[in-house]
PDB file of C-alpha atoms in Angstrom:
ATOM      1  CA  UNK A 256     128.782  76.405  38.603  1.00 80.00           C
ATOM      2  CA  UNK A 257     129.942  77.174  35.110  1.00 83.00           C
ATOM      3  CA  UNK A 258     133.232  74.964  35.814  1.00 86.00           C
ATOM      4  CA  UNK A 259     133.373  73.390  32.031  1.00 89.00           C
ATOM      5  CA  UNK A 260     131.286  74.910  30.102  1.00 92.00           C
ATOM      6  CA  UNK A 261     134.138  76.190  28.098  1.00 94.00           C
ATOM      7  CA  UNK A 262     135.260  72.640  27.405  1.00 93.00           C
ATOM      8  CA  UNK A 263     132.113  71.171  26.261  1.00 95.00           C
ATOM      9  CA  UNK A 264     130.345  74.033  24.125  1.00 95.00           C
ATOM     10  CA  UNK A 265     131.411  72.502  20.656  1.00 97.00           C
ATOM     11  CA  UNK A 266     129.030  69.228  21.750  1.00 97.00           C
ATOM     12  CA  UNK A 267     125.408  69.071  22.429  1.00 98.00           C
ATOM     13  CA  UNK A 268     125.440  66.129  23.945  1.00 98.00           C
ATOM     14  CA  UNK A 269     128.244  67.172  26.171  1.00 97.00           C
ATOM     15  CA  UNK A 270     126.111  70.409  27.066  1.00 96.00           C
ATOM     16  CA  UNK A 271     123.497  68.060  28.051  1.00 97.00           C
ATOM     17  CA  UNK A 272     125.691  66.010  30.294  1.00 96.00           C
ATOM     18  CA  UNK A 273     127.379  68.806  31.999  1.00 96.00           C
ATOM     19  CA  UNK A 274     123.786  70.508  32.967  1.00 96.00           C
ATOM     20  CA  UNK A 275     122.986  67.190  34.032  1.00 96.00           C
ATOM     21  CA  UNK A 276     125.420  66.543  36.173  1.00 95.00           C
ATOM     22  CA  UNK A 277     125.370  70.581  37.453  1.00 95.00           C
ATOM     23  CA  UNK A 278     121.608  69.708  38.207  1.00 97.00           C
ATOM     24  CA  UNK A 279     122.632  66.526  40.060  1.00 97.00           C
ATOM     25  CA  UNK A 280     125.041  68.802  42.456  1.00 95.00           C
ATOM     26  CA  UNK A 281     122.865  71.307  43.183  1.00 95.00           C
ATOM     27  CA  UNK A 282     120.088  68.552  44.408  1.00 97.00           C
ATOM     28  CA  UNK A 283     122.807  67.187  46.743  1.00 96.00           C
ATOM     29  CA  UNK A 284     123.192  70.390  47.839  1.00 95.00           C
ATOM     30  CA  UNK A 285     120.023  70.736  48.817  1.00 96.00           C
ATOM     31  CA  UNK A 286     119.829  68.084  50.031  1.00 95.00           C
ATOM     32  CA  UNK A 287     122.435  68.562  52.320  1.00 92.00           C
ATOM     33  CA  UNK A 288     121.328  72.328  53.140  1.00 92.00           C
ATOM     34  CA  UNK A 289     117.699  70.829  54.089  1.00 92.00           C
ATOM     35  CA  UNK A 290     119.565  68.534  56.907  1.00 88.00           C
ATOM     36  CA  UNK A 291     121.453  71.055  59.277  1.00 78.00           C
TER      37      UNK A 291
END
């Protein structure tokens, strides 16, 4: 999950966003994992 992170390094608030939304995905994820 490192898709990006090339294209946002030169903004902290882009950083920010990207883990965010990296965070976001793996909780759907689990989420998804947790109902098979």
């Amino acid at each position: 999950m490192t898709y990006g992170n090339d294209k946002v390094a030169f903004s902290k608030y882009l950083t920010a966003l990207r883990d965010e939304v990296r965070n976001e995905s793996k909780r759907k994820i689990a989420r998804k994992e947790s109902m098979k």
